[in-house]
Amino acid sequence: MRSIHPTAVVDPAAEIGEGVSIGPFSVVGPHVRLGDGVVLHAHTVVDGRTTLGAGVTVFPHATVGMVPQDLKYRGEPSRLEVGERTVIRECVTLHLGTEGGGMLTRVGAGCLLMANAHVAHDCVVGNNVILVNCATLGGHVHIGDNAILGGLSAVHQWVRVGEGVMVGGMTGVENDVIPFGMVTGNRARLGGLNLVGLRRANYPRDDIHALRNAYKLLFEGDDPLSVRIDRVVETYGGSPLVDRMVEFIRAGGDRAICTPRSRDGEAE
């Protein structure tokens, strides 16, 4: 059974699942698909070619599926997809994709996007990701599963943030962050591994130990990064967490890899 407040404006062409609740003064556009059990609180806007998975909740003044803030956008029929059970809090903004980014912005299942967070065009956000208040993703950003981005943090366009990463509050992320890394600073630098997150995820102790040793080996010495990666593979290859870190680095991207600070305080 659906519940649609009489002041809500819902286009007749929108696809509305069972058990959907749409609150006062909300607006739902003609190309929107709302899965079963979606809840739109008062004063929400869902527009564009947007699909919200089952159980998604959208809080007041969030705008979901608006056109991207990209001057190259020319009205192409791009899309936004949000996975099941994701919570979109007050004043969050999520934008459609663009032709230059695969025509799709995607947010995974079980995410929490806190108040005033922003997900720009063509971002791909994994499952169980948390964007704390005012966290901002530039266009084409990729965020791995189980990552947490602190309040007021900002991720530069085209950056990849690996799974299980912890980004500190008010951190500007300009370069790719390896899986399970922890970054802080005005301009992000690696501060080690997200050991708390690894333990909470119940990874085996031996796997965490191998990853810690591989991390030390990866950022030791002055050899080229490719040589250090080969050394890590030779020594710790076959350990699941290490293999995922190596795969992420070797996949490459448009940005460099974020590194730790050296002992004198400068980036390595």
Short mmCIF file of C-alpha atoms in Angstrom, two decimals:
data_model
loop_
_atom_site.label_atom_id
_atom_site.label_comp_id
_atom_site.label_asym_id
_atom_site.label_seq_id
_atom_site.Cartn_x
_atom_site.Cartn_y
_atom_site.Cartn_z
CA MET A 1 0.00 0.00 0.00
CA ARG A 2 1.36 3.39 -1.02
CA SER A 3 1.10 6.61 0.97
CA ILE A 4 1.34 9.81 -1.08
CA HIS A 5 0.58 13.11 0.63
CA PRO A 6 -1.95 15.24 -1.27
CA THR A 7 0.52 18.14 -1.54
CA ALA A 8 3.18 15.99 -3.19
CA VAL A 9 3.65 16.38 -6.96
CA VAL A 10 4.21 12.95 -8.49
CA ASP A 11 4.32 12.64 -12.27
CA PRO A 12 1.89 9.99 -13.52
CA ALA A 13 4.68 8.40 -15.58
CA ALA A 14 6.87 7.72 -12.52
CA GLU A 15 7.13 4.07 -11.45
CA ILE A 16 6.19 3.74 -7.80
CA GLY A 17 6.76 0.45 -5.93
CA GLU A 18 4.70 -1.10 -3.18
CA GLY A 19 4.80 0.41 0.29
CA VAL A 20 6.30 3.70 -0.91
CA SER A 21 5.71 6.76 1.27
CA ILE A 22 5.96 10.25 -0.24
CA GLY A 23 5.73 13.17 2.17
CA PRO A 24 4.31 16.69 1.90
CA PHE A 25 5.54 19.01 -0.86
CA SER A 26 7.84 16.41 -2.40
CA VAL A 27 8.36 16.26 -6.17
CA VAL A 28 8.87 13.10 -8.22
CA GLY A 29 9.72 13.41 -11.92
CA PRO A 30 8.43 11.39 -14.88
CA HIS A 31 11.50 9.18 -15.38
CA VAL A 32 11.89 8.20 -11.72
CA ARG A 33 11.60 4.64 -10.44
CA LEU A 34 11.04 4.14 -6.71
CA GLY A 35 11.56 0.61 -5.39
CA ASP A 36 9.38 -1.04 -2.80
CA GLY A 37 9.39 0.59 0.60
CA VAL A 38 11.12 3.81 -0.45
CA VAL A 39 10.43 6.71 1.93
CA LEU A 40 10.58 10.31 0.74
CA HIS A 41 10.17 12.70 3.65
CA ALA A 42 8.71 16.19 3.20
CA HIS A 43 10.26 18.65 0.73
CA THR A 44 12.37 16.16 -1.22
CA VAL A 45 13.00 16.29 -4.98
CA VAL A 46 13.70 13.17 -7.04
CA ASP A 47 14.05 13.89 -10.76
CA GLY A 48 15.88 12.77 -13.88
CA ARG A 49 16.33 9.16 -14.93
CA THR A 50 16.75 8.08 -11.35
CA THR A 51 16.22 4.68 -9.75
CA LEU A 52 16.04 4.31 -5.98
CA GLY A 53 16.35 0.73 -4.74
CA ALA A 54 14.06 -0.90 -2.22
CA GLY A 55 14.09 0.64 1.24
CA VAL A 56 15.93 3.85 0.34
CA THR A 57 15.08 6.76 2.63
CA VAL A 58 15.40 10.39 1.57
CA PHE A 59 15.21 13.18 4.15
CA PRO A 60 13.92 16.77 3.73
CA HIS A 61 15.47 19.14 1.20
CA ALA A 62 17.62 16.49 -0.46
CA THR A 63 17.76 16.78 -4.26
CA VAL A 64 18.30 13.50 -6.05
CA GLY A 65 18.85 13.12 -9.79
CA MET A 66 19.32 16.77 -10.76
CA VAL A 67 21.34 17.76 -13.82
CA PRO A 68 25.11 17.74 -13.25
CA GLN A 69 27.20 20.80 -12.51
CA ASP A 70 29.22 20.18 -15.64
CA LEU A 71 29.33 22.79 -18.40
CA LYS A 72 29.81 20.01 -20.97
CA TYR A 73 26.43 18.49 -20.13
CA ARG A 74 24.01 18.92 -23.02
CA GLY A 75 20.88 17.23 -21.75
CA GLU A 76 21.92 13.69 -22.65
CA PRO A 77 19.66 11.00 -21.09
CA SER A 78 22.09 10.02 -18.34
CA ARG A 79 21.07 8.21 -15.16
CA LEU A 80 21.44 7.91 -11.40
CA GLU A 81 21.10 4.65 -9.50
CA VAL A 82 20.94 4.32 -5.70
CA GLY A 83 21.16 0.88 -4.10
CA GLU A 84 18.84 -0.71 -1.57
CA ARG A 85 18.59 0.58 2.00
CA THR A 86 20.75 3.63 1.40
CA VAL A 87 19.91 6.61 3.62
CA ILE A 88 20.10 10.10 2.10
CA ARG A 89 19.98 12.75 4.80
CA GLU A 90 18.99 16.41 4.76
CA CYS A 91 20.17 18.65 1.90
CA VAL A 92 22.24 15.93 0.18
CA THR A 93 22.74 16.44 -3.57
CA LEU A 94 23.21 13.57 -6.06
CA HIS A 95 23.60 14.34 -9.75
CA LEU A 96 23.07 12.46 -12.99
CA GLY A 97 25.95 11.16 -15.08
CA THR A 98 27.31 12.65 -18.30
CA GLU A 99 28.30 11.42 -21.72
CA GLY A 100 31.94 11.85 -20.77
CA GLY A 101 31.62 9.56 -17.79
CA GLY A 102 29.59 6.58 -18.97
CA MET A 103 26.17 8.24 -18.52
CA LEU A 104 25.74 6.91 -15.01
CA THR A 105 26.21 7.99 -11.41
CA ARG A 106 25.86 5.06 -9.02
CA VAL A 107 25.62 4.80 -5.24
CA GLY A 108 25.68 1.31 -3.75
CA ALA A 109 23.52 -0.43 -1.16
CA GLY A 110 23.49 0.26 2.56
CA CYS A 111 25.22 3.64 2.31
CA LEU A 112 24.71 6.58 4.67
CA LEU A 113 25.02 10.01 3.08
CA MET A 114 24.85 12.50 5.95
CA ALA A 115 23.54 16.06 5.77
CA ASN A 116 24.87 18.29 2.98
CA ALA A 117 27.02 15.58 1.38
CA HIS A 118 27.48 15.89 -2.39
CA VAL A 119 27.92 13.16 -5.00
CA ALA A 120 28.80 14.68 -8.37
CA HIS A 121 28.24 13.39 -11.88
CA ASP A 122 29.64 10.00 -12.90
CA CYS A 123 30.74 9.00 -9.41
CA VAL A 124 30.69 5.33 -8.50
CA VAL A 125 30.21 4.75 -4.77
CA GLY A 126 30.43 1.22 -3.37
CA ASN A 127 28.33 -0.52 -0.76
CA ASN A 128 28.15 0.46 2.92
CA VAL A 129 29.97 3.74 2.35
CA ILE A 130 29.53 6.60 4.83
CA LEU A 131 29.84 10.22 3.74
CA VAL A 132 29.84 12.30 6.92
CA ASN A 133 28.29 15.80 6.95
CA CYS A 134 29.41 18.02 4.04
CA ALA A 135 31.70 15.39 2.49
CA THR A 136 32.06 16.24 -1.21
CA LEU A 137 32.88 14.06 -4.20
CA GLY A 138 34.00 15.71 -7.42
CA GLY A 139 33.04 14.26 -10.78
CA HIS A 140 34.13 10.75 -11.82
CA VAL A 141 35.26 9.76 -8.31
CA HIS A 142 35.27 6.06 -7.39
CA ILE A 143 34.78 5.05 -3.75
CA GLY A 144 35.28 1.43 -2.67
CA ASP A 145 33.05 -0.58 -0.37
CA ASN A 146 33.02 0.22 3.37
CA ALA A 147 34.93 3.49 3.02
CA ILE A 148 34.25 6.34 5.46
CA LEU A 149 34.79 9.97 4.46
CA GLY A 150 34.94 12.41 7.37
CA GLY A 151 33.01 15.64 7.71
CA LEU A 152 33.96 18.51 5.37
CA SER A 153 36.33 16.27 3.41
CA ALA A 154 36.61 16.76 -0.35
CA VAL A 155 37.71 14.33 -3.05
CA HIS A 156 39.16 15.72 -6.29
CA GLN A 157 37.61 14.66 -9.59
CA TRP A 158 38.84 11.36 -11.08
CA VAL A 159 40.30 10.18 -7.75
CA ARG A 160 39.90 6.54 -6.65
CA VAL A 161 39.43 5.78 -2.97
CA GLY A 162 39.89 2.09 -2.20
CA GLU A 163 37.72 -0.17 -0.10
CA GLY A 164 37.88 0.17 3.66
CA VAL A 165 39.56 3.58 3.56
CA MET A 166 39.18 6.12 6.35
CA VAL A 167 39.41 9.77 5.25
CA GLY A 168 39.80 12.21 8.13
CA GLY A 169 37.57 15.24 8.55
CA MET A 170 38.48 18.39 6.58
CA THR A 171 40.88 16.41 4.39
CA GLY A 172 41.41 17.29 0.74
CA VAL A 173 42.06 14.13 -1.30
CA GLU A 174 43.92 14.86 -4.53
CA ASN A 175 45.42 11.42 -5.22
CA ASP A 176 44.27 7.80 -5.20
CA VAL A 177 44.09 6.17 -1.77
CA ILE A 178 45.08 2.51 -1.50
CA PRO A 179 42.53 0.06 -0.05
CA PHE A 180 42.42 0.02 3.75
CA GLY A 181 44.48 3.21 3.95
CA MET A 182 43.92 6.08 6.36
CA VAL A 183 44.51 9.64 5.17
CA THR A 184 44.43 13.03 6.86
CA GLY A 185 45.70 16.53 6.29
CA ASN A 186 44.93 19.71 4.39
CA ARG A 187 46.20 17.77 1.39
CA ALA A 188 45.78 14.09 2.16
CA ARG A 189 48.78 11.98 3.12
CA LEU A 190 48.72 8.37 4.18
CA GLY A 191 48.91 7.96 7.91
CA GLY A 192 48.97 4.18 7.93
CA LEU A 193 46.31 1.53 7.62
CA ASN A 194 42.75 1.64 8.90
CA LEU A 195 43.42 -1.09 11.45
CA VAL A 196 40.25 -0.39 13.42
CA GLY A 197 38.18 -0.87 10.29
CA LEU A 198 40.05 -4.06 9.38
CA ARG A 199 39.43 -5.55 12.81
CA ARG A 200 35.79 -4.53 12.82
CA ALA A 201 35.41 -6.27 9.46
CA ASN A 202 36.71 -9.46 11.13
CA TYR A 203 39.54 -10.06 8.69
CA PRO A 204 41.85 -12.83 9.93
CA ARG A 205 44.77 -11.66 12.05
CA ASP A 206 47.31 -13.27 9.70
CA ASP A 207 45.88 -11.36 6.73
CA ILE A 208 46.05 -8.05 8.60
CA HIS A 209 49.61 -8.80 9.70
CA ALA A 210 50.63 -9.53 6.09
CA LEU A 211 49.01 -6.29 4.93
CA ARG A 212 50.86 -4.27 7.57
CA ASN A 213 54.19 -5.73 6.51
CA ALA A 214 53.38 -5.22 2.84
CA TYR A 215 52.48 -1.59 3.52
CA LYS A 216 55.86 -0.98 5.19
CA LEU A 217 57.68 -2.65 2.33
CA LEU A 218 55.70 -0.71 -0.28
CA PHE A 219 56.71 2.67 1.10
CA GLU A 220 60.33 1.88 2.06
CA GLY A 221 63.33 2.93 0.02
CA ASP A 222 63.83 5.07 -3.05
CA ASP A 223 63.20 2.47 -5.75
CA PRO A 224 60.48 3.19 -8.33
CA LEU A 225 56.98 2.26 -7.17
CA SER A 226 56.77 -0.53 -9.74
CA VAL A 227 59.86 -2.16 -8.25
CA ARG A 228 58.49 -1.91 -4.73
CA ILE A 229 55.19 -3.42 -5.86
CA ASP A 230 57.05 -6.36 -7.39
CA ARG A 231 58.87 -6.80 -4.11
CA VAL A 232 55.58 -6.83 -2.22
CA VAL A 233 54.13 -9.44 -4.58
CA GLU A 234 57.22 -11.62 -4.28
CA THR A 235 57.14 -11.48 -0.49
CA TYR A 236 53.42 -11.34 0.39
CA GLY A 237 51.60 -12.28 -2.80
CA GLY A 238 48.72 -14.66 -2.19
CA SER A 239 47.55 -12.91 0.95
CA PRO A 240 44.02 -11.68 0.05
CA LEU A 241 44.27 -8.15 1.44
CA VAL A 242 47.72 -7.61 -0.05
CA ASP A 243 46.54 -8.86 -3.43
CA ARG A 244 43.63 -6.41 -3.39
CA MET A 245 45.96 -3.53 -2.57
CA VAL A 246 48.35 -4.51 -5.37
CA GLU A 247 45.51 -4.92 -7.85
CA PHE A 248 44.23 -1.43 -7.02
CA ILE A 249 47.64 0.16 -7.57
CA ARG A 250 48.37 -1.73 -10.78
CA ALA A 251 44.95 -0.85 -12.21
CA GLY A 252 46.10 2.75 -12.23
CA GLY A 253 44.01 5.85 -12.83
CA ASP A 254 44.25 9.50 -13.70
CA ARG A 255 45.82 10.46 -10.38
CA ALA A 256 49.00 9.47 -8.57
CA ILE A 257 48.97 7.26 -5.47
CA CYS A 258 48.71 9.04 -2.14
CA THR A 259 51.87 8.48 -0.09
CA PRO A 260 52.94 8.89 3.55
CA ARG A 261 54.94 11.83 4.80
CA SER A 262 58.63 11.33 5.22
CA ARG A 263 60.26 11.87 8.59
CA ASP A 264 61.06 15.48 7.79
CA GLY A 265 57.38 16.15 7.19
CA GLU A 266 57.48 16.30 3.40
CA ALA A 267 55.65 13.90 1.09
CA GLU A 268 57.71 10.99 -0.12
#
